[in-house]
Coordinates of C-alpha atoms in Angstrom, one line a residue:
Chain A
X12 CA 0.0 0.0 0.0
X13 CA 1.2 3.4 -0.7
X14 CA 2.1 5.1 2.8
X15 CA 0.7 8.1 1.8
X16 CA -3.1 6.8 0.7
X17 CA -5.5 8.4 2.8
X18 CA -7.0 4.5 3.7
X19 CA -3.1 3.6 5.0
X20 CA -2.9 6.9 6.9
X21 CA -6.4 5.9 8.6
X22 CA -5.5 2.1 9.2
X23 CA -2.0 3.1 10.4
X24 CA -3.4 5.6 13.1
X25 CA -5.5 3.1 14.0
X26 CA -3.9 -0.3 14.3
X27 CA -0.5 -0.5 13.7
X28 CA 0.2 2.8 15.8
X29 CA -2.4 2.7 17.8
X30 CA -2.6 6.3 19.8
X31 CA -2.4 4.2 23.1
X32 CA -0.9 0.7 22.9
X33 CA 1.8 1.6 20.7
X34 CA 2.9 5.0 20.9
X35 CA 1.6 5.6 24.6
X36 CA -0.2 8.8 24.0
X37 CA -3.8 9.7 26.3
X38 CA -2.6 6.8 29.4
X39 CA -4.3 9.2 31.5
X40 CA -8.0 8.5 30.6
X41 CA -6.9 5.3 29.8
X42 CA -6.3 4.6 33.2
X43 CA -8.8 6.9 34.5
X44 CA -11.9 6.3 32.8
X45 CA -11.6 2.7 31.3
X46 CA -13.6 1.2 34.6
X47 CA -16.8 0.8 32.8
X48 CA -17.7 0.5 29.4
X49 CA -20.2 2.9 28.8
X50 CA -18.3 5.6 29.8
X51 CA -15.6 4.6 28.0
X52 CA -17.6 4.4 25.2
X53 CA -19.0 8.0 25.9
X54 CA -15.3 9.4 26.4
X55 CA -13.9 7.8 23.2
X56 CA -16.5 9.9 21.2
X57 CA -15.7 12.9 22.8
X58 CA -12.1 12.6 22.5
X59 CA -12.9 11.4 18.6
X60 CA -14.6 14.2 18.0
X61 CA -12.4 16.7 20.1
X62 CA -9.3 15.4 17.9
X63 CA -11.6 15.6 14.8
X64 CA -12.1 19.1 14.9
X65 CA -8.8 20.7 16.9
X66 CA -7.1 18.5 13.8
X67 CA -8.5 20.3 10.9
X68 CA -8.2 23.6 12.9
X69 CA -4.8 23.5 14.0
X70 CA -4.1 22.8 9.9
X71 CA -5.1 26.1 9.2
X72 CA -3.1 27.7 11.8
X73 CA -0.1 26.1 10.7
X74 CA -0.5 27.3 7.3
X75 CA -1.4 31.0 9.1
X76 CA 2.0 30.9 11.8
X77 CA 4.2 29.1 8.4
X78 CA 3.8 32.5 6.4
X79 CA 4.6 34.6 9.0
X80 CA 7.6 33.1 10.2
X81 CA 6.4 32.3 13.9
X82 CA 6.7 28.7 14.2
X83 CA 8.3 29.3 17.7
X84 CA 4.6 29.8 18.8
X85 CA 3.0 26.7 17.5
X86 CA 3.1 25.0 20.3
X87 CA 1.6 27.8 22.4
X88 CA -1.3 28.1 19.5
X89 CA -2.0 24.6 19.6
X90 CA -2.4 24.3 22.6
X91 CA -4.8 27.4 23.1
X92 CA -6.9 25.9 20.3
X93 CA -7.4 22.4 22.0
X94 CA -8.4 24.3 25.0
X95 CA -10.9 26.2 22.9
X96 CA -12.0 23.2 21.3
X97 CA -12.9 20.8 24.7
X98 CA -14.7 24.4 26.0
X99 CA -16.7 23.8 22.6
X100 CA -17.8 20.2 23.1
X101 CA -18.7 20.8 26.4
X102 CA -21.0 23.5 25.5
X103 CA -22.6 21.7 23.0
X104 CA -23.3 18.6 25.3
X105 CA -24.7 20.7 27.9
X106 CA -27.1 22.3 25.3
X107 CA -27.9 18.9 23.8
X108 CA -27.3 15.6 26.1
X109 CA -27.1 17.1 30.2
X110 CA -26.8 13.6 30.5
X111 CA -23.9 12.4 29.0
X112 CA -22.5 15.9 30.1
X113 CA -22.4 14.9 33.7
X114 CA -21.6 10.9 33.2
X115 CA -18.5 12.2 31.9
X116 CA -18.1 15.1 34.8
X117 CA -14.5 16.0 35.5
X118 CA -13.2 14.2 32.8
X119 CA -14.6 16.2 30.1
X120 CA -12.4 19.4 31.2
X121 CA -9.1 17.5 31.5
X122 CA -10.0 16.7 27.6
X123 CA -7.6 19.6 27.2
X124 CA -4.9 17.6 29.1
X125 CA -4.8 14.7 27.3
X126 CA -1.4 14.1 25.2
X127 CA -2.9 12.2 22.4
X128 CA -5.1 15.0 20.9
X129 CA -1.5 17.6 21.1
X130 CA -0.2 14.9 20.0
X131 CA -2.2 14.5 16.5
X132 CA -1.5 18.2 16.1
X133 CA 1.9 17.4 16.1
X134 CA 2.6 14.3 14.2
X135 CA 0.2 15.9 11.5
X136 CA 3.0 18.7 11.0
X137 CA 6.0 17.2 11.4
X138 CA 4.9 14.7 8.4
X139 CA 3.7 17.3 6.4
X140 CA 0.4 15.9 5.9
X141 CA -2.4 17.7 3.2
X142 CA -5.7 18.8 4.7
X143 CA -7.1 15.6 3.5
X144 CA -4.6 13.7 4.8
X145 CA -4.8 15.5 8.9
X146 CA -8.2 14.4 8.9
X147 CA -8.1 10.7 7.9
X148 CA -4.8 11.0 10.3
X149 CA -6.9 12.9 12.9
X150 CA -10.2 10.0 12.4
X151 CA -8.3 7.2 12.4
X152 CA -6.1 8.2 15.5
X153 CA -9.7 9.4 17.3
X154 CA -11.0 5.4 16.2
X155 CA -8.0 4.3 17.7
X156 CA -8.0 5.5 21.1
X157 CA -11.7 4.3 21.3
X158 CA -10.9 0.9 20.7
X159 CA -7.9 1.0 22.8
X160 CA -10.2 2.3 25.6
X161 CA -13.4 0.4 25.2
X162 CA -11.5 -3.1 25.2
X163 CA -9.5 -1.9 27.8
X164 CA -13.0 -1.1 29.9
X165 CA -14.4 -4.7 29.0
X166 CA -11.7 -6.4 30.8
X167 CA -11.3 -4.7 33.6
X168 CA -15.3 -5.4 33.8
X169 CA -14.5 -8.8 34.0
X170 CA -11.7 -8.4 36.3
X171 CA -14.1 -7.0 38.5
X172 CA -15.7 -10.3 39.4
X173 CA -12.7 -12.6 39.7
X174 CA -10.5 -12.9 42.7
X175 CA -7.1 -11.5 43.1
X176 CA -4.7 -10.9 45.3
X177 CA -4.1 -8.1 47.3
X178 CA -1.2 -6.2 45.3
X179 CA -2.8 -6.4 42.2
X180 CA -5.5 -4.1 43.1
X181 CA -5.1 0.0 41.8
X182 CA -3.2 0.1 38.7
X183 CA -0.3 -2.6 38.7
X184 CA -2.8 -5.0 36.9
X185 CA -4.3 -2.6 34.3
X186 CA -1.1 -2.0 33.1
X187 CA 0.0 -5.8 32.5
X188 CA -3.3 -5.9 31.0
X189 CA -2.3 -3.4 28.5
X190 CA 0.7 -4.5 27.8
X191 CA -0.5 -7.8 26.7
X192 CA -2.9 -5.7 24.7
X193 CA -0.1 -3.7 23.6
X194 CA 1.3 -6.9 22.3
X195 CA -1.6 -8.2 20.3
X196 CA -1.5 -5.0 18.8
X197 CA 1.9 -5.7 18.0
X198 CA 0.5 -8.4 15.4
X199 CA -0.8 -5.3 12.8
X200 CA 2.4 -4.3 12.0
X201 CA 2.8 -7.0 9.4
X202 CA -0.1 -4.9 7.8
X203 CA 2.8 -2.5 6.9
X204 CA 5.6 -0.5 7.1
X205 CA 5.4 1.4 10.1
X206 CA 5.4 5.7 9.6
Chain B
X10 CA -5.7 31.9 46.0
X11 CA -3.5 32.4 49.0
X12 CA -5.0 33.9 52.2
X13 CA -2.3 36.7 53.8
X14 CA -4.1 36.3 57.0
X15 CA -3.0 32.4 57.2
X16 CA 0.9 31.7 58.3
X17 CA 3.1 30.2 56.3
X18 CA 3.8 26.5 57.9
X19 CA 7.9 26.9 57.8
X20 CA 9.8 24.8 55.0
X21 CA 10.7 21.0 56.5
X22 CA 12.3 18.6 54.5
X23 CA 9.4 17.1 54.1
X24 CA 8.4 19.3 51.9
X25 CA 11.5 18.2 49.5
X26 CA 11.1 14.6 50.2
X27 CA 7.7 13.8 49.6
X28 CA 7.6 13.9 46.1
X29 CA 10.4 11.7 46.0
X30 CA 9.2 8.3 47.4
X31 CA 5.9 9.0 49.4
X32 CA 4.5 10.3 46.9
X33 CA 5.9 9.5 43.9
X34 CA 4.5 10.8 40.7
X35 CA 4.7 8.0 39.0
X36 CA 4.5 4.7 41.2
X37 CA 2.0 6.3 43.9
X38 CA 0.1 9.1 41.9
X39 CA 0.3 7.9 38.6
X40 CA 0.4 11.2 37.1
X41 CA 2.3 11.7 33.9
X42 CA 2.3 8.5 32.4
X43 CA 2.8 9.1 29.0
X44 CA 6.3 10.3 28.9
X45 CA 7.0 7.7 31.6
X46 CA 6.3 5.1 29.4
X47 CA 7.4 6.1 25.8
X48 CA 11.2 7.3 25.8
X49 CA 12.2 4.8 28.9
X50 CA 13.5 2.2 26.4
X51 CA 17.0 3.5 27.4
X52 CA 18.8 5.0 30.7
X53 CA 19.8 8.1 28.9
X54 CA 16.7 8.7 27.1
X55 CA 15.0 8.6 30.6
X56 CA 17.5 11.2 32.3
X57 CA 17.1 13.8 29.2
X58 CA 13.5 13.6 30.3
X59 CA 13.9 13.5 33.4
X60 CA 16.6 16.5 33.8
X61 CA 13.9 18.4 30.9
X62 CA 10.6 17.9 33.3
X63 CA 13.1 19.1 36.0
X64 CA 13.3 22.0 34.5
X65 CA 9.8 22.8 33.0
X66 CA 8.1 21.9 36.5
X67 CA 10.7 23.7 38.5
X68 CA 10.5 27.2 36.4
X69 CA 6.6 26.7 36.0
X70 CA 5.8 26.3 39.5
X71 CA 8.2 29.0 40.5
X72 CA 6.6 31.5 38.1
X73 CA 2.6 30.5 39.1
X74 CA 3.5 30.6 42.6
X75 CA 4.9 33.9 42.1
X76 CA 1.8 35.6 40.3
X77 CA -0.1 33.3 42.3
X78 CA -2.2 36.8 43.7
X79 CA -2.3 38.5 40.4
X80 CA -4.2 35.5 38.3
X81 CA -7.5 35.7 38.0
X82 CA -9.3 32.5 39.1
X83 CA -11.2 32.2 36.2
X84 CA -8.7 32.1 33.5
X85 CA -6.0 30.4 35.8
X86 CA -5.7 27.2 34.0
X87 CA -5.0 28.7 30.7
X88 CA -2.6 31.1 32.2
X89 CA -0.8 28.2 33.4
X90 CA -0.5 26.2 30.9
X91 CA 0.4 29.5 28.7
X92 CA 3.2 29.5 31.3
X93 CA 4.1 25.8 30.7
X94 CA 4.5 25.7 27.1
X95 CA 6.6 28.7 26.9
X96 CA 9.1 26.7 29.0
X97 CA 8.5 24.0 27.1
X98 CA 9.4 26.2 23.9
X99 CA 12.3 27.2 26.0
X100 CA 13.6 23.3 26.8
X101 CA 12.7 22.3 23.4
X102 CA 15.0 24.9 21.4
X103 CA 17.5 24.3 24.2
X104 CA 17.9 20.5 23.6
X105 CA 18.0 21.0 19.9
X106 CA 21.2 23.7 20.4
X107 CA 22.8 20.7 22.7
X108 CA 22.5 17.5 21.4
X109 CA 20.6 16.8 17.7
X110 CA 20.2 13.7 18.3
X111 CA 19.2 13.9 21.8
X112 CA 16.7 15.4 19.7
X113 CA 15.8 13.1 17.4
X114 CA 15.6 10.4 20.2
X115 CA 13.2 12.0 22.3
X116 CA 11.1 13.3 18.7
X117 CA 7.5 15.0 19.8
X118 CA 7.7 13.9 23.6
X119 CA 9.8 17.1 24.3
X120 CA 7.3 18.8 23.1
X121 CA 4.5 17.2 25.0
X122 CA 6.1 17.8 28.3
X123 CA 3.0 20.7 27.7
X124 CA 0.5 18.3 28.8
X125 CA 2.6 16.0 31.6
X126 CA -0.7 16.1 34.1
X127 CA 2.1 15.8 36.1
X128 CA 3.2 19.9 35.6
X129 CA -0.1 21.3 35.6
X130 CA -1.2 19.3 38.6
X131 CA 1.1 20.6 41.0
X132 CA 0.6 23.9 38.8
X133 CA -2.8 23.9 40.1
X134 CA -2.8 21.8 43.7
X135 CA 0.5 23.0 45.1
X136 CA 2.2 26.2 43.5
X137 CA -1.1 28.2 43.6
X138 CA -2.3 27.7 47.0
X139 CA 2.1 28.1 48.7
X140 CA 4.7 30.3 48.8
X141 CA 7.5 30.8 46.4
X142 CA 10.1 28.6 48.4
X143 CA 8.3 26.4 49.5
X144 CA 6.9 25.6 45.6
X145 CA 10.3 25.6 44.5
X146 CA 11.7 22.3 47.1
X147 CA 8.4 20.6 46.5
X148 CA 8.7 21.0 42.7
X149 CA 12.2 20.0 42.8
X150 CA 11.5 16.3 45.3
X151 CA 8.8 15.7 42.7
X152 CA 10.9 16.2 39.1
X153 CA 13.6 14.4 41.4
X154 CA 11.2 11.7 42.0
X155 CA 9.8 11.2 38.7
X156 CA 13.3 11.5 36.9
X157 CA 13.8 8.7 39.7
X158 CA 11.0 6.4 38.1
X159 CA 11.9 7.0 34.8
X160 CA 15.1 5.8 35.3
X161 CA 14.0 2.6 37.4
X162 CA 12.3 1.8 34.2
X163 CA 14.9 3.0 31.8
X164 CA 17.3 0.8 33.9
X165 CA 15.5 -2.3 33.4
X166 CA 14.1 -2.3 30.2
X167 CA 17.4 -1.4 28.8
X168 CA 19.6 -4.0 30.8
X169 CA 16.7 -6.6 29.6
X170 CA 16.2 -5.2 26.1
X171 CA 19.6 -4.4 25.0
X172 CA 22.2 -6.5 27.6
X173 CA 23.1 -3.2 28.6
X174 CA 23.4 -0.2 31.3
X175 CA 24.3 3.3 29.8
X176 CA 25.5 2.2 26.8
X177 CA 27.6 -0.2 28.7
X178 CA 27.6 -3.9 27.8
X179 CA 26.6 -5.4 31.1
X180 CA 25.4 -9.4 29.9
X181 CA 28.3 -11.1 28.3
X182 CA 27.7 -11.4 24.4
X183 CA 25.7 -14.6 24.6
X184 CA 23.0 -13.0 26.3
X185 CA 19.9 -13.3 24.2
X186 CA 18.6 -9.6 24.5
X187 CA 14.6 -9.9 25.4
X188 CA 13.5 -7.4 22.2
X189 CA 9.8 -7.0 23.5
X190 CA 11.4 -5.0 26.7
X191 CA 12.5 -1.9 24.2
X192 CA 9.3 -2.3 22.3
X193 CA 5.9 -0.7 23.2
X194 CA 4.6 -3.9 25.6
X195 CA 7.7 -4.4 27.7
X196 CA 6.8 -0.5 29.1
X197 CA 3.7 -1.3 30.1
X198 CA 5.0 -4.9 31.6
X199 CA 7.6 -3.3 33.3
X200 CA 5.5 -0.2 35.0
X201 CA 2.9 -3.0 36.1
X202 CA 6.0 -4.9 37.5
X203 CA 7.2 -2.1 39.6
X204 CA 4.0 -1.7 40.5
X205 CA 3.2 -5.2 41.9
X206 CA 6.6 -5.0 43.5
X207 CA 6.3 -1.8 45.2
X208 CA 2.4 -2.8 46.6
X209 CA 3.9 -6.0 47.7
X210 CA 6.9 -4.3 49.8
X211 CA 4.6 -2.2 51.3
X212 CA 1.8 -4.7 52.4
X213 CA 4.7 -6.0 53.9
X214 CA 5.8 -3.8 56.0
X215 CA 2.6 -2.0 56.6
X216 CA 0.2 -4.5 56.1
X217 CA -1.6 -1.6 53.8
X218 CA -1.7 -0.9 50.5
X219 CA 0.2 2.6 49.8
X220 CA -2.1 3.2 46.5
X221 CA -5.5 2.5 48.5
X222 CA -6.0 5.8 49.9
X223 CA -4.5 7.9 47.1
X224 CA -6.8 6.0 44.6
X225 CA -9.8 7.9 45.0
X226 CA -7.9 10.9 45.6
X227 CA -6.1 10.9 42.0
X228 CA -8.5 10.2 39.4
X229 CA -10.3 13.5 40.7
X230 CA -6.9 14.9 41.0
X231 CA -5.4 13.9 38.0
X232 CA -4.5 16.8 36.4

């Protein structure tokens, strides 16, 4: 496949780099909000949709800061428009689902926080990607992360109602957990030549 | 928001010294995690990280605690993390003058240093509530104690991944080098290890667990 197809683009930010289990970007909700699966579900289209549209943006201020010479400030921009971005989706889902809007509570804010979207806005540059090709990047990395997160949430469901030892409780065993998913995800790189 | 009328509980070490073990960014609070995870495939990899949170955390803190009475509370977490990536833009250009391929190593994670919960946490929960000192030693025992857990992971995914410490060969050539410990799982294998090792040691010895009370605590906390 031609690395630069807009299909190979979406199916490498989604599998064989997978956001999470293979470049460790967002850990944070991963820990944090992967206990059940509906609100893993609910956080994955957030997120998705957060990374959708501070993507696309943060395109056309690249293409803005390039002309003028201020690339020292990217960082700063980008930053200011995730920010901007989060403050947008939670306005929205106040307006239109209260509900989801307080399942997701505290973890909607820290949106802002989370490395995986920054880091979409960054990867997208660096590689020089075409508007077309940010937003299959930006899709298939947002369709990452949920998967990531959503299987992540069904077995710590099931972990729930089996008996362990002491130690393993908090986090120890979530992260052996994802590192055994980490290395079935490991398997997709025969899909292609990683970017 | 500080309140003058409040006194300032003097500086102890304890102050210094809780970041570093008690609680540990990393092993206790899990805060951070990213970095933590992705450029600890080698000892000096996980120092330049280290040494470069240091420095961000250290020089953030500092500043918010000093304009701690001058930012408004409604805009305070953009003004710190406007604060944060300028240091960041500060360590990033710095890193590139010292060492290119320090550079190249590390790749975007220099950059994300921005959003390390870790920064903007004690941004928000320490540095804007205490005095400038006192912001100062606590910042430092934390960046001390998260360069500290990078390197317990660099350490052992390196000696198990590559055979070696530093750079040095440490396993005698015939040593089969266990490739999955430099690749993406081994980091999360060997974080959960530490983990499990650390709860252990202290069920031992306190018949607790150390991560049972801060659980709650940090998922609220997180950032």
């Amino acid at each position: 496949m031609n690395p630069e197809s807009l299909s190979f683009i979406f199916l490498s930010a989604f599998l064989i780099n997978n956001f999470v289990l293979a470049l460790f970007l967002g850990l944070c909700p991963f820990v944090g909000v992967s206990a059940k699966r509906d609100t893993a579900f609910n956080m994955a289209l957030a997120t998705a949709f957060v990374m959708f549209v501070s993507s696309s943006c943060s395109y056309a201020i690249n293409l803005v800061l390039t002309a003028f010479d201020l690339e020292f400030l990217r960082l700063i921009s980008y930053i200011a428009l995730i920010a901007s971005s989060v403050q947008l989706v939670e306005m929205i889902l106040k307006k239109f689902s209260p509900a989801l809007f307080r399942a997701l509570g505290i973890f909607l804010p820290l949106i802002t926080t989370n490395c995986a979207i920054l880091g979409v806005a960054l990867f997208q540059t660096s590689r020089g990607y075409d508007f077309l090709q940010s937003v299959s990047f930006s899709l298939g990395a947002g369709a990452g992360f949920g998967l990531a997160i959503i299987l992540m949430a069904g077995l710590r469901e099931k972990l729930e109602l089996s008996n362990l030892p002491n130690i393993t409780q908090a986090a120890a065993l979530s992260m052996m957990l994802a590192g055994i998913l980490s290395l079935t995800f490991m398997g997709f790189a025969g899909l292609g030549t990683t970017v | 928001m500080a309140n003058p009328t409040k006194k300032e509980t003097p500086i102890t070490m304890d102050v210094f010294t809780a970041g570093l073990w008690k609680e540990n960014p990393v092993f206790v609070m899990m805060l951070g995690l990213c970095p933590v995870l992705a450029v600890t495939n080698s000892v000096e990899n996980s120092l330049a990280m280290g040494l470069a949170s240091i420095f961000v955390l250290v020089c953030s803190n500092a500043l918010v605690s000093a304009l701690r009475n001058f930012i408004p509370k409604q805009v305070r977490i953009t003004t710190y993390i406007i604060i944060i990536a300028t240091f960041v833009t500060l360590v990033d250009y710095i890193i590139q003058a010292i060492s290119l391929d320090l550079y190249n190593k590390l790749g975007a994670f220099i950059q994300l240093i921005v959003v390390n919960c870790l920064i903007l946490g004690r941004a928000e929960a320490y540095a804007s509530k205490n005095s400038f000192g006192k912001s100062v030693i606590s910042s430092l025992g934390m960046g001390l104690g998260f360069t500290l857990a990078l390197v317990m992971l660099g350490g052992v995914r390196e000696l198990l991944g590559a055979g070696q410490f530093l750079g040095y060969q440490v396993f005698s050539t015939n040593f089969q080098p266990w490739v999955v410990m430099i690749l993406p799982p081994g980091g999360f294998i060997v974080l959960g290890s530490w983990l499990l090792l650390i709860n252990y040691i202290e069920q031992r010895k306190t018949g607790k667990l150390i991560a049972e009370d801060l659980a709650s605590h940090c998922s609220v906390n997180q950032h």
